[in-house]
Coordinates of C-alpha atoms and ligand atoms in Angstrom, one line a residue:
X1 CA -0.3 -0.1 0.1
X2 CA 0.8 3.6 -0.8
X3 CA 1.3 6.0 1.7
X4 CA 1.1 8.9 1.0
X5 CA 2.5 12.4 2.4
X6 CA -0.5 14.7 3.3
X7 CA 2.1 17.5 4.7
X8 CA 1.4 20.4 1.5
X9 CA 5.2 21.0 1.2
X10 CA 7.0 17.4 2.2
X11 CA 9.6 17.6 -0.6
X12 CA 10.3 13.4 0.4
X13 CA 10.1 11.9 -2.6
X14 CA 9.3 8.3 -1.9
X15 CA 6.2 6.7 -0.1
X16 CA 8.7 4.9 2.2
X17 CA 10.4 7.7 3.3
X18 CA 7.0 10.1 4.0
X19 CA 5.7 6.9 5.6
X20 CA 9.5 7.4 8.0
X21 CA 9.4 10.8 9.3
X22 CA 5.5 10.7 9.4
X23 CA 6.3 8.3 11.6
X24 CA 8.9 9.7 13.1
X25 CA 6.3 12.5 13.9
X26 CA 3.5 10.4 15.8
X27 CA 0.8 12.9 17.0
X28 CA 1.5 12.6 20.7
X29 CA -1.3 15.3 22.9
X30 CA -0.3 18.5 24.4
X31 CA -2.2 18.8 27.6
X32 CA -2.3 23.1 26.7
X33 CA -4.2 21.3 22.8
X34 CA -6.0 18.6 23.8
X35 CA -7.3 16.5 20.2
X36 CA -5.6 19.4 17.6
X37 CA -1.9 19.4 16.5
X38 CA 0.1 22.1 15.9
X39 CA 1.6 23.2 12.8
X40 CA 5.3 25.3 12.6
X41 CA 7.3 26.1 10.3
X42 CA 9.7 28.8 10.0
X43 CA 11.9 31.4 7.3
X44 CA 14.5 32.3 9.0
X45 CA 17.3 34.9 7.6
X46 CA 20.4 35.0 8.7
X47 CA 22.5 38.3 8.4
X48 CA 26.1 36.8 6.6
X49 CA 28.5 37.5 8.4
X50 CA 30.8 39.3 5.6
X51 CA 32.9 42.1 5.7
X52 CA 30.7 43.3 2.5
X53 CA 27.4 43.5 1.1
X54 CA 26.3 41.3 -1.2
X55 CA 26.3 43.1 -4.7
X56 CA 27.6 46.0 -3.9
X57 CA 31.6 45.4 -2.3
X58 CA 30.4 48.9 0.4
X59 CA 31.2 47.4 4.1
X60 CA 28.7 46.3 5.9
X61 CA 28.3 48.1 9.2
X62 CA 27.0 45.0 10.7
X63 CA 30.6 43.2 11.5
X64 CA 31.8 47.1 13.4
X65 CA 29.7 46.8 17.2
X66 CA 29.7 50.5 16.6
X67 CA 26.5 51.8 18.3
X68 CA 26.6 55.6 16.9
X69 CA 27.6 54.5 13.3
X70 CA 26.1 57.4 11.8
X71 CA 23.1 56.5 9.7
X72 CA 23.9 56.5 6.2
X73 CA 28.1 55.6 6.4
X74 CA 27.9 52.5 4.6
X75 CA 26.1 53.7 0.9
X76 CA 27.9 53.2 -1.9
X77 CA 25.4 54.7 -5.9
X78 CA 23.9 50.9 -6.3
X79 CA 23.1 50.9 -1.5
X80 CA 20.8 53.7 -3.5
X81 CA 18.8 52.3 -6.6
X82 CA 21.3 55.1 -8.5
X83 CA 20.5 54.2 -12.3
X84 CA 23.3 52.9 -13.9
X85 CA 24.9 51.0 -11.1
X86 CA 25.5 47.2 -11.3
X87 CA 24.9 44.1 -8.9
X88 CA 28.5 41.9 -8.1
X89 CA 28.7 39.0 -6.4
X90 CA 30.0 38.7 -3.7
X91 CA 31.4 35.1 -3.4
X92 CA 32.4 35.8 0.7
X93 CA 28.3 35.8 0.6
X94 CA 28.0 32.8 -1.4
X95 CA 30.5 30.9 0.4
X96 CA 29.3 31.3 3.7
X97 CA 25.7 30.4 2.3
X98 CA 27.2 27.0 1.5
X99 CA 28.9 26.0 4.3
X100 CA 25.5 26.5 6.4
X101 CA 23.4 24.1 3.8
X102 CA 25.8 21.8 4.2
X103 CA 26.2 22.4 7.4
X104 CA 22.2 21.9 7.3
X105 CA 23.8 19.0 5.1
X106 CA 21.6 20.8 2.1
X107 CA 21.8 19.5 -1.4
X108 CA 24.2 22.6 -2.7
X109 CA 22.8 23.2 -6.6
X110 CA 25.4 23.7 -9.0
X111 CA 23.0 26.1 -10.8
X112 CA 21.0 29.4 -9.6
X113 CA 20.5 32.8 -10.0
X114 CA 18.6 35.8 -9.2
X115 CA 15.3 36.8 -8.6
X116 CA 14.0 40.1 -8.2
X117 CA 10.7 40.3 -5.3
X118 CA 8.4 43.7 -6.7
X119 CA 7.4 46.0 -3.3
X120 CA 6.9 49.3 -2.7
X121 CA 8.4 50.7 0.5
X122 CA 10.3 53.5 1.4
X123 CA 13.2 50.2 3.4
X124 CA 13.6 49.0 -0.3
X125 CA 15.2 52.5 -2.3
X126 CA 15.3 49.9 -5.9
X127 CA 12.0 49.6 -5.6
X128 CA 12.9 45.8 -5.9
X129 CA 15.1 42.6 -3.7
X130 CA 16.8 40.9 -5.1
X131 CA 16.8 37.3 -4.0
X132 CA 16.9 33.3 -5.8
X133 CA 13.0 31.9 -5.9
X134 CA 13.0 29.9 -8.4
X135 CA 16.4 28.5 -8.2
X136 CA 17.5 29.2 -4.6
X137 CA 21.1 27.8 -3.8
X138 CA 20.8 25.1 -2.0
X139 CA 17.3 21.8 -1.3
X140 CA 16.6 19.0 0.1
X141 CA 18.2 19.4 3.7
X142 CA 17.6 19.0 7.4
X143 CA 18.7 19.9 11.0
X144 CA 18.3 16.8 13.9
X145 CA 16.7 18.7 17.2
X146 CA 16.9 17.8 20.9
X147 CA 14.4 18.2 23.0
X148 CA 14.5 17.5 26.9
X149 CA 14.1 14.0 27.8
X150 CA 13.0 12.5 24.8
X151 CA 14.7 11.0 21.8
X152 CA 15.6 14.1 18.7
X153 CA 14.4 14.2 15.3
X154 CA 15.0 16.3 12.1
X155 CA 13.2 19.1 10.6
X156 CA 13.7 19.6 7.1
X157 CA 14.8 22.1 4.9
X158 CA 12.7 22.8 2.7
X159 CA 15.8 25.8 1.4
X160 CA 17.8 28.0 1.7
X161 CA 18.1 31.8 -0.6
X162 CA 20.3 34.2 -1.1
X163 CA 19.7 38.0 -0.7
X164 CA 19.5 41.7 -0.1
X165 CA 18.3 42.8 3.5
X166 CA 16.7 45.7 3.8
X167 CA 17.8 49.7 5.1
X168 CA 16.4 50.2 8.9
X169 CA 13.7 52.8 9.0
X170 CA 12.1 54.4 11.5
X171 CA 9.4 56.2 12.3
X172 CA 8.9 59.2 14.2
X173 CA 5.9 59.8 15.1
X174 CA 6.2 63.4 16.8
X175 CA 7.0 64.4 13.7
X176 CA 5.4 62.1 11.4
X177 CA 7.9 61.4 8.9
X178 CA 10.0 58.2 8.8
X179 CA 14.1 57.6 8.7
X180 CA 15.8 56.1 6.2
X181 CA 19.5 54.2 7.1
X182 CA 20.7 52.5 4.4
X183 CA 23.9 50.7 6.1
X184 CA 22.7 48.0 6.2
X185 CA 21.1 47.6 2.7
X186 CA 22.1 45.7 -0.1
X187 CA 23.4 43.4 3.0
X188 CA 23.1 39.6 2.3
X189 CA 20.8 37.8 4.4
X190 CA 20.7 33.5 3.5
X191 CA 16.9 32.7 4.0
X192 CA 16.6 29.2 5.3
X193 CA 12.9 27.9 4.6
X194 CA 12.1 24.5 7.4
X195 CA 9.4 22.4 5.9
X196 CA 5.9 22.6 8.3
X197 CA 7.8 19.9 10.6
X198 CA 7.5 21.3 13.8
X199 CA 4.8 20.7 16.0
X200 CA 5.1 23.3 19.8
X201 CA 6.2 26.6 20.8
X202 CA 9.0 24.6 22.9
X203 CA 10.2 23.0 19.5
X204 CA 10.1 26.3 17.5
X205 CA 12.1 27.5 20.1
X206 CA 15.0 24.8 20.1
X207 CA 14.7 24.1 16.7
X208 CA 15.7 28.6 15.8
X209 CA 18.2 27.7 19.1
X210 CA 19.6 24.9 17.6
X211 CA 20.1 26.7 14.0
X212 CA 21.7 29.9 16.1
X213 CA 25.0 27.1 17.0
X214 CA 25.1 25.7 13.9
X215 CA 25.1 28.7 12.1
X216 CA 28.1 30.3 14.2
X217 CA 30.0 27.1 14.3
X218 CA 30.5 27.2 10.7
X219 CA 30.9 30.9 11.0
X220 CA 28.3 32.2 8.8
X221 CA 26.0 34.6 10.7
X222 CA 26.1 35.2 14.3
X223 CA 23.0 34.3 14.9
X224 CA 22.3 37.0 17.4
X225 CA 18.4 38.0 17.2
X226 CA 18.0 41.1 19.9
X227 CA 21.1 42.2 17.4
X228 CA 18.7 41.6 14.7
X229 CA 21.3 39.2 12.4
X230 CA 18.7 36.8 13.0
X231 CA 14.7 36.6 11.8
X232 CA 12.4 34.4 12.0
X233 CA 9.1 34.8 10.0
X234 CA 7.1 32.0 11.8
X235 CA 3.8 30.1 9.9
X236 CA 1.3 28.3 11.9
X237 CA -2.1 26.5 11.9
X238 CA -3.8 24.2 13.7
X239 CA -6.2 20.6 13.6
X240 CA -7.9 18.9 15.0
X241 CA -6.5 15.4 15.1
X242 CA -6.5 13.0 12.1
X243 CA -7.9 15.9 10.0
X244 CA -5.7 17.7 7.4
X245 CA -3.5 20.3 7.9
X246 CA -4.9 24.2 8.6
X247 CA -4.6 27.4 7.1
X248 CA -1.7 29.1 8.2
X249 CA -0.8 32.1 9.5
X250 CA 1.9 34.1 9.3
X251 CA 3.9 36.5 11.9
X252 CA 6.0 38.3 10.9
X253 CA 9.2 39.4 12.1
X254 CA 10.2 38.2 15.4
X255 CA 12.9 39.2 17.4
X256 CA 13.6 37.0 19.7
X257 CA 12.6 33.4 20.5
X258 CA 10.8 33.9 24.0
X259 CA 8.6 36.5 21.5
X260 CA 8.7 34.1 18.7
X261 CA 7.6 30.9 21.3
X262 CA 4.9 33.8 22.7
X263 CA 3.7 34.6 19.0
X264 CA 3.1 30.7 18.8
X265 CA 1.0 30.5 22.1
X266 CA -0.9 33.5 20.7
X267 CA -1.5 32.4 17.2
X268 CA -2.5 28.9 18.0
X269 CA -5.8 29.7 21.0
X270 CA -6.6 32.7 18.6
X271 CA -7.0 30.1 15.7
X272 CA -8.5 27.0 17.7
X273 CA -11.4 29.4 19.3
X274 CA -11.8 30.2 15.5
X275 CA -12.6 26.6 14.2
X276 CA -13.9 25.5 17.4
X277 CA -17.0 28.5 17.1
X278 CA -17.9 26.8 13.9
X279 CA -20.8 25.1 12.8
X280 CA -19.4 23.3 9.8
X281 CA -16.7 22.1 11.1
X282 CA -14.9 20.4 7.7
X283 CA -16.1 23.1 6.1
X284 CA -14.3 26.0 8.6
X285 CA -11.2 27.3 7.6
X286 CA -9.0 29.8 8.8
X287 CA -8.6 32.6 7.1
X288 CA -4.8 32.9 5.4
X289 CA -3.2 36.5 6.7
X290 CA -0.1 37.9 7.3
X291 CA 0.5 38.8 11.2
X292 CA 2.3 41.3 13.4
X293 CA 3.2 40.3 16.7
X294 CA 2.0 43.0 20.0
X295 CA 5.5 42.4 22.0
X296 CA 3.7 44.6 24.8
X297 CA 0.0 42.0 24.4
X298 CA 2.0 39.2 23.5
X299 CA -0.5 38.3 21.1
X300 CA -0.4 38.6 17.7
X301 CA -2.5 41.2 15.8
X302 CA -3.8 41.0 11.7
X303 CA -1.5 42.8 9.3
X304 CA -3.2 41.6 5.6
X305 CA -5.4 39.3 4.4
X306 CA -4.4 36.5 1.3
X307 CA -6.5 39.2 -0.7
X308 CA -4.2 42.0 0.3
X309 CA -1.0 39.7 -0.3
X310 CA 1.2 42.2 -2.5
X311 CA 1.6 41.0 -6.0
X312 CA 5.1 40.1 -6.4
X313 CA 6.0 39.7 -9.7
X314 CA 9.1 37.6 -9.7
X315 CA 11.8 38.5 -12.3
X316 CA 14.6 36.7 -13.0
X317 CA 17.1 39.9 -12.2
X318 CA 18.8 40.8 -16.3
X319 CA 21.8 41.8 -14.8
X320 CA 23.0 39.0 -13.3
X321 CA 23.2 35.7 -14.3
X322 CA 23.7 32.6 -13.4
X323 CA 26.0 30.9 -10.4
X324 CA 27.5 28.5 -11.2
X325 CA 29.4 26.6 -7.8
X326 CA 31.8 23.4 -9.1
X327 CA 31.8 20.3 -7.1
X328 CA 35.5 21.3 -6.2
X329 CA 34.5 24.1 -4.1
X330 CA 31.5 22.7 -2.7
X331 CA 34.2 20.1 -1.6
X332 CA 36.7 22.1 -1.1
X333 CA 34.0 24.4 1.7
X334 CA 33.3 20.6 3.2
X335 CA 36.2 19.4 3.9
X336 CA 37.1 23.0 6.4
X337 CA 33.9 22.6 8.0
X338 CA 34.5 22.8 11.5
X339 CA 32.8 20.0 14.4
X340 CA 29.7 20.8 14.1
X341 CA 27.0 21.1 17.6
X342 CA 26.3 17.6 17.3
X343 CA 29.3 16.3 16.6
X344 CA 30.6 18.4 19.4
X345 CA 27.8 16.5 21.9
X346 CA 28.6 13.2 20.3
X347 CA 32.1 13.9 21.5
X348 CA 31.3 15.5 25.0
X349 CA 29.0 12.5 25.8
X350 CA 31.8 9.6 25.4
X351 CA 34.2 11.4 26.3
X352 CA 34.0 13.1 29.4
X353 CA 30.6 11.4 30.2
X354 CA 29.2 14.7 30.7
X355 CA 25.8 14.8 31.1
X356 CA 22.8 15.9 28.8
X357 CA 22.5 19.1 31.2
X358 CA 26.3 19.9 31.1
X359 CA 26.3 20.3 28.2
X360 CA 23.2 21.8 26.8
X361 CA 25.3 24.6 29.7
X362 CA 29.0 24.1 27.5
X363 CA 26.5 24.8 23.7
X364 CA 24.2 27.4 25.3
X365 CA 26.8 29.1 26.0
X366 CA 27.1 31.9 23.5
X367 CA 30.3 30.9 20.7
X368 CA 30.0 28.0 22.8
X369 CA 33.0 26.4 21.1
X370 CA 35.1 28.6 22.7
X371 CA 35.1 27.3 25.6
X372 CA 37.7 24.0 24.6
X373 CA 38.4 20.8 26.1
X374 CA 42.3 20.3 24.6
X375 CA 41.5 16.6 24.4
X376 CA 43.2 15.8 28.2
X377 CA 40.7 13.1 29.5
X378 CA 38.7 14.1 33.0
X379 CA 38.6 11.1 34.8
X380 CA 35.1 11.6 35.8
X381 CA 34.6 14.8 33.5
X382 CA 34.2 17.2 36.8
X383 CA 36.1 19.6 37.0
X384 CA 35.6 21.8 33.2
X385 CA 32.1 22.2 34.2
X386 CA 31.7 24.4 38.4
X387 CA 34.2 26.6 36.6
X388 CA 32.7 26.7 33.0
X389 CA 28.9 27.2 35.8
X390 CA 30.8 29.7 37.4
X391 CA 32.0 32.2 34.5
X392 CA 27.8 32.5 33.3
X393 CA 27.5 33.4 36.3
X394 CA 29.4 35.2 37.0
X395 CA 29.2 37.2 33.3
X396 CA 25.4 37.2 33.7
X397 CA 25.9 39.3 37.4
X398 CA 28.5 41.2 34.9
X399 CA 26.1 41.7 32.7
X400 CA 27.8 40.2 29.5
X401 CA 27.5 37.4 27.3
X402 CA 30.1 34.8 27.1
X403 CA 31.0 37.0 23.5
X404 CA 32.1 40.3 25.1
X405 CA 34.2 38.2 28.1
X406 CA 37.9 39.1 28.5
X407 CA 38.9 36.1 29.5
X408 CA 40.6 34.2 26.5
X409 CA 39.9 30.0 26.0
X410 CA 43.7 29.1 26.7
X411 CA 43.0 31.2 29.7
X412 CA 40.1 29.5 31.2
X413 CA 41.4 26.3 30.3
X414 CA 44.3 26.9 32.0
X415 CA 42.0 28.6 35.8
X416 CA 40.3 24.9 34.8
X417 CA 44.2 23.0 34.7
X418 CA 45.1 25.7 38.1
X419 CA 41.8 23.8 39.9
X420 CA 42.0 20.2 39.2
X421 CA 46.1 19.3 39.4
X422 CA 45.1 21.4 43.5
X423 CA 47.5 24.2 42.6
X424 CA 44.7 26.4 43.9
X425 CA 41.0 25.1 45.4
X426 CA 38.0 25.6 43.9
X427 CA 37.4 28.4 46.0
X428 CA 40.6 30.8 45.2
X429 CA 39.1 29.3 41.2
X430 CA 35.9 31.3 41.9
X431 CA 38.4 34.1 44.0
X432 CA 41.0 33.5 40.9
X433 CA 38.1 34.0 38.0
X434 CA 36.3 36.8 39.9
X435 CA 39.4 38.7 39.8
X436 CA 40.2 38.0 36.5
X437 CA 37.3 40.0 35.1
X438 CA 36.8 42.6 37.1
X439 CA 40.8 43.5 36.5
X440 CA 41.3 42.0 32.2
X441 CA 45.2 41.6 31.7
X442 CA 47.4 40.0 29.3
X443 CA 49.1 38.1 32.3
X444 CA 48.3 34.2 32.1
X445 CA 46.4 32.3 35.7
X446 CA 49.0 31.4 36.9
X447 CA 51.1 34.7 36.8
X448 CA 48.4 35.7 38.4
X449 CA 48.1 32.9 41.5
X450 CA 51.9 33.9 42.4
X451 CA 50.5 37.2 42.2
X452 CA 47.6 37.2 44.6
X453 CA 49.1 34.4 46.7
X454 CA 46.5 31.8 45.4
X455 CA 48.7 28.8 45.6
X456 CA 46.8 26.6 48.0
X457 CA 47.5 25.5 51.0
X458 CA 47.8 21.5 51.1
X459 CA 49.2 19.2 53.4
X460 CA 48.6 15.4 52.4
X461 CA 49.4 16.1 48.9
X462 CA 49.0 13.1 46.7
X463 CA 52.3 12.5 44.8
X464 CA 50.6 14.0 41.7
X465 CA 50.8 17.6 43.4
X466 CA 52.5 20.3 42.3
X467 CA 53.0 22.5 45.2
X468 CA 53.8 20.4 48.7
X469 CA 56.5 22.4 50.2
X470 CA 57.4 22.3 53.7
X471 CA 56.6 25.7 54.1
X472 CA 53.0 25.4 53.2
X473 CA 53.0 22.3 55.7
X474 CA 53.9 25.0 58.0
X475 CA 51.7 27.4 57.3
X476 CA 48.3 25.5 57.5
X477 CA 49.4 24.3 60.3
X478 CA 50.2 28.1 62.5
X479 CA 46.9 28.6 61.3
X480 CA 44.8 25.5 62.5
X481 CA 47.0 25.4 65.8
X482 CA 45.3 29.4 66.0
X483 CA 41.8 28.1 65.0
X484 CA 41.6 26.1 67.7
X485 CA 43.8 28.3 70.6
X486 CA 40.2 30.6 69.5
X487 CA 37.6 28.7 70.0
X488 CA 38.6 26.9 73.4
X489 CA 34.4 25.5 74.0
X490 CA 34.6 24.3 70.1
X491 CA 38.2 22.1 70.6
X492 CA 36.1 21.0 74.6
X493 CA 32.7 20.0 72.7
X494 CA 35.3 17.8 70.0
X495 CA 37.0 16.4 72.3
X496 CA 34.2 15.1 73.9
X497 CA 32.4 12.8 70.9
X498 CA 30.4 15.8 69.0
X499 CA 32.6 15.4 66.0
X500 CA 30.1 17.6 63.5
X501 CA 31.7 21.1 65.6
X502 CA 34.9 20.1 63.9
X503 CA 33.3 21.8 61.5
X504 CA 33.2 24.8 62.9
X505 CA 37.2 25.1 63.2
X506 CA 38.0 23.7 60.0
X507 CA 35.2 27.0 58.7
X508 CA 37.5 29.7 60.6
X509 CA 40.5 28.2 58.9
X510 CA 39.5 28.5 55.2
X511 CA 38.9 32.2 56.3
X512 CA 42.0 33.1 57.7
X513 CA 44.0 31.4 55.1
X514 CA 42.0 33.0 52.4
X515 CA 40.6 30.2 50.8
X516 CA 43.8 28.8 50.0
X517 CA 42.9 25.7 52.6
X518 CA 42.1 22.3 51.3
X519 CA 38.8 21.8 53.7
X520 CA 39.8 18.3 53.5
X521 CA 43.7 18.0 54.3
X522 CA 42.6 20.5 57.9
X523 CA 40.0 18.6 58.8
X524 CA 42.3 15.5 59.0
X525 CA 44.7 18.1 60.6
X526 CA 42.5 19.9 62.9
X527 CA 41.4 16.5 64.3
X528 CA 44.5 15.2 64.4
X529 CA 46.6 18.1 66.7
X530 CA 43.4 17.6 69.0
X531 CA 42.5 14.6 70.1
X532 CA 45.8 13.9 68.3
X533 CA 46.6 10.1 66.7
X534 CA 43.9 8.1 68.5
X535 CA 40.8 8.4 68.6
X536 CA 39.3 9.9 65.5
X537 CA 36.4 7.7 64.4
Ligands
ATP601 N1 0.2 23.6 7.2 C1 1.4 25.0 7.4 N2 0.9 25.5 8.9 C2 2.6 25.5 9.6 N3 3.6 26.2 8.5 C3 3.7 25.4 6.8 C4 2.1 25.5 6.7 N4 2.9 24.7 5.7 C5 4.0 25.7 5.0 N5 3.9 25.8 6.3 C6 5.7 26.9 6.1 O1 5.2 27.8 5.7 C7 6.7 28.4 5.4 C8 5.9 29.6 3.6 O2 8.0 29.9 3.1 P1 7.9 30.4 2.0 O3 9.4 31.2 2.2 O4 8.1 28.6 1.4 O5 6.7 31.1 1.4 P2 6.2 32.5 2.0 O6 6.1 32.3 3.1 O7 4.6 31.8 0.9 O8 6.9 33.3 0.8 P3 8.1 34.6 1.5 O9 9.3 33.9 1.7 O10 7.9 36.0 0.7 O11 7.0 35.0 2.4 C9 7.4 27.4 5.2 O12 8.2 27.1 6.1 C10 6.4 25.4 5.7 O13 7.1 24.7 6.3
MG602 MG1 10.4 32.6 2.9
MG603 MG1 6.9 33.7 4.3

């Protein structure tokens, strides 16, 4: 029997593949909307991380983080649509689009072409955007998604196309004027179009996060939604379980994962209410609309209906020829791809036996790939993580992102090593980390350790430890003796058999040593000094 795919746009050509895919995505009831199936497809616009625009050779402002960049500074005559100017394709943008497409396992098209999409709006000086409507650069890919506590699934990528970004327009309601800044006009974008394979707001959120990680890993885009280098249009439909997919509504220009998930949730509730209020279940459909999202009310609102949809009058751009890509060029880019996020995930799981939660922490840091593991196998895989968690905590307290952070991956690695080999204690490690973030310098953590005298006081050092000097033994002894003298009542309680009180004496030693003492060793030494070599049970 042939089972055909009922989803529009499904590109899996053979029925077996279709069946396998849809079997993999069996309907799971969601308590928030029982009996209803949610279908989501996402169009993602990612700004390409090239220093120059897609066709004009002008510098892009996107890579130069100058908040006070004056408007209309990076504008060539082509960006401003002066008559007679001609486009010249930036091959760096093409290479970066190929990197994205290969990471998403797409079929790269050896021949693709550019088309004009016409609409009249002030952010588009020429009256059309150059995009790839008829023959995009890549087709048929997939992105593997891992939701917490469930097996991975894949979202099919329908196509990837190269296109121009628009200018930025800001409306001043007081003066009733629009200001146009052409700095962004003509910068390169890749539009990554997913098939409608997502089934909940959370899956949509994870799709975008995973895509961000891929784009950053291959260096194709910053993928930063807040700064506008990644923007999503989400398409949402709902249908009763077992019935055909509903009519999609498209919510435009969402600029954070949180807003995107809120927009989908509101849309599901809105569409379901329309369908539930109908008398004739089978003939009622949600009107196809393009909608916006109100960040204050967390609701979507109608921008235009299908009837008002603009006719873009797509036509091949006569000024641009066919983009021909050789197999050699594609292979060379393929060979230069770095390790991808899911490969890193597998490696961290297999080599370091890290938990999924810890792997998430490492992979979710901005440009998480910077957190280098140098190949040294950590016995229990636990050493690096407390420091990484601490680093993230410190950065968020300082309102900084991982990318802003002044600590290089090399120095973070050295700091972790210092803690792991016992040169400094975990407490000193955290102190050192705070100190380095507050006082950035080119000094290595080991030098700062010496400067701040943070070397650990460890008495019962194991043979592998690096600082078992008799000087530290003496210092530790002196600190323990001083604590014993200062706390006679506690010492008496320990002698009377109340062993828990030892911790209070140990706490004092730790404080006096500014966290440099090894707590386990101090405890053993204090017990030894109070009780002598006798009863330690
Ligand atoms: N029934 C459906 N429910 C939800 N999403 C859907 C449904 N059918 C298709 N989609 C999604 O809608 C999106 C269509 O995007 P596409 O770029 O192909 O066309 P478009 O939105 O018409 O064009 P434009 O690029 O001008 O916005 C895809 O992401 C697809 O997965
Ligand atoms: Mg689209
Ligand atoms: Mg669309």
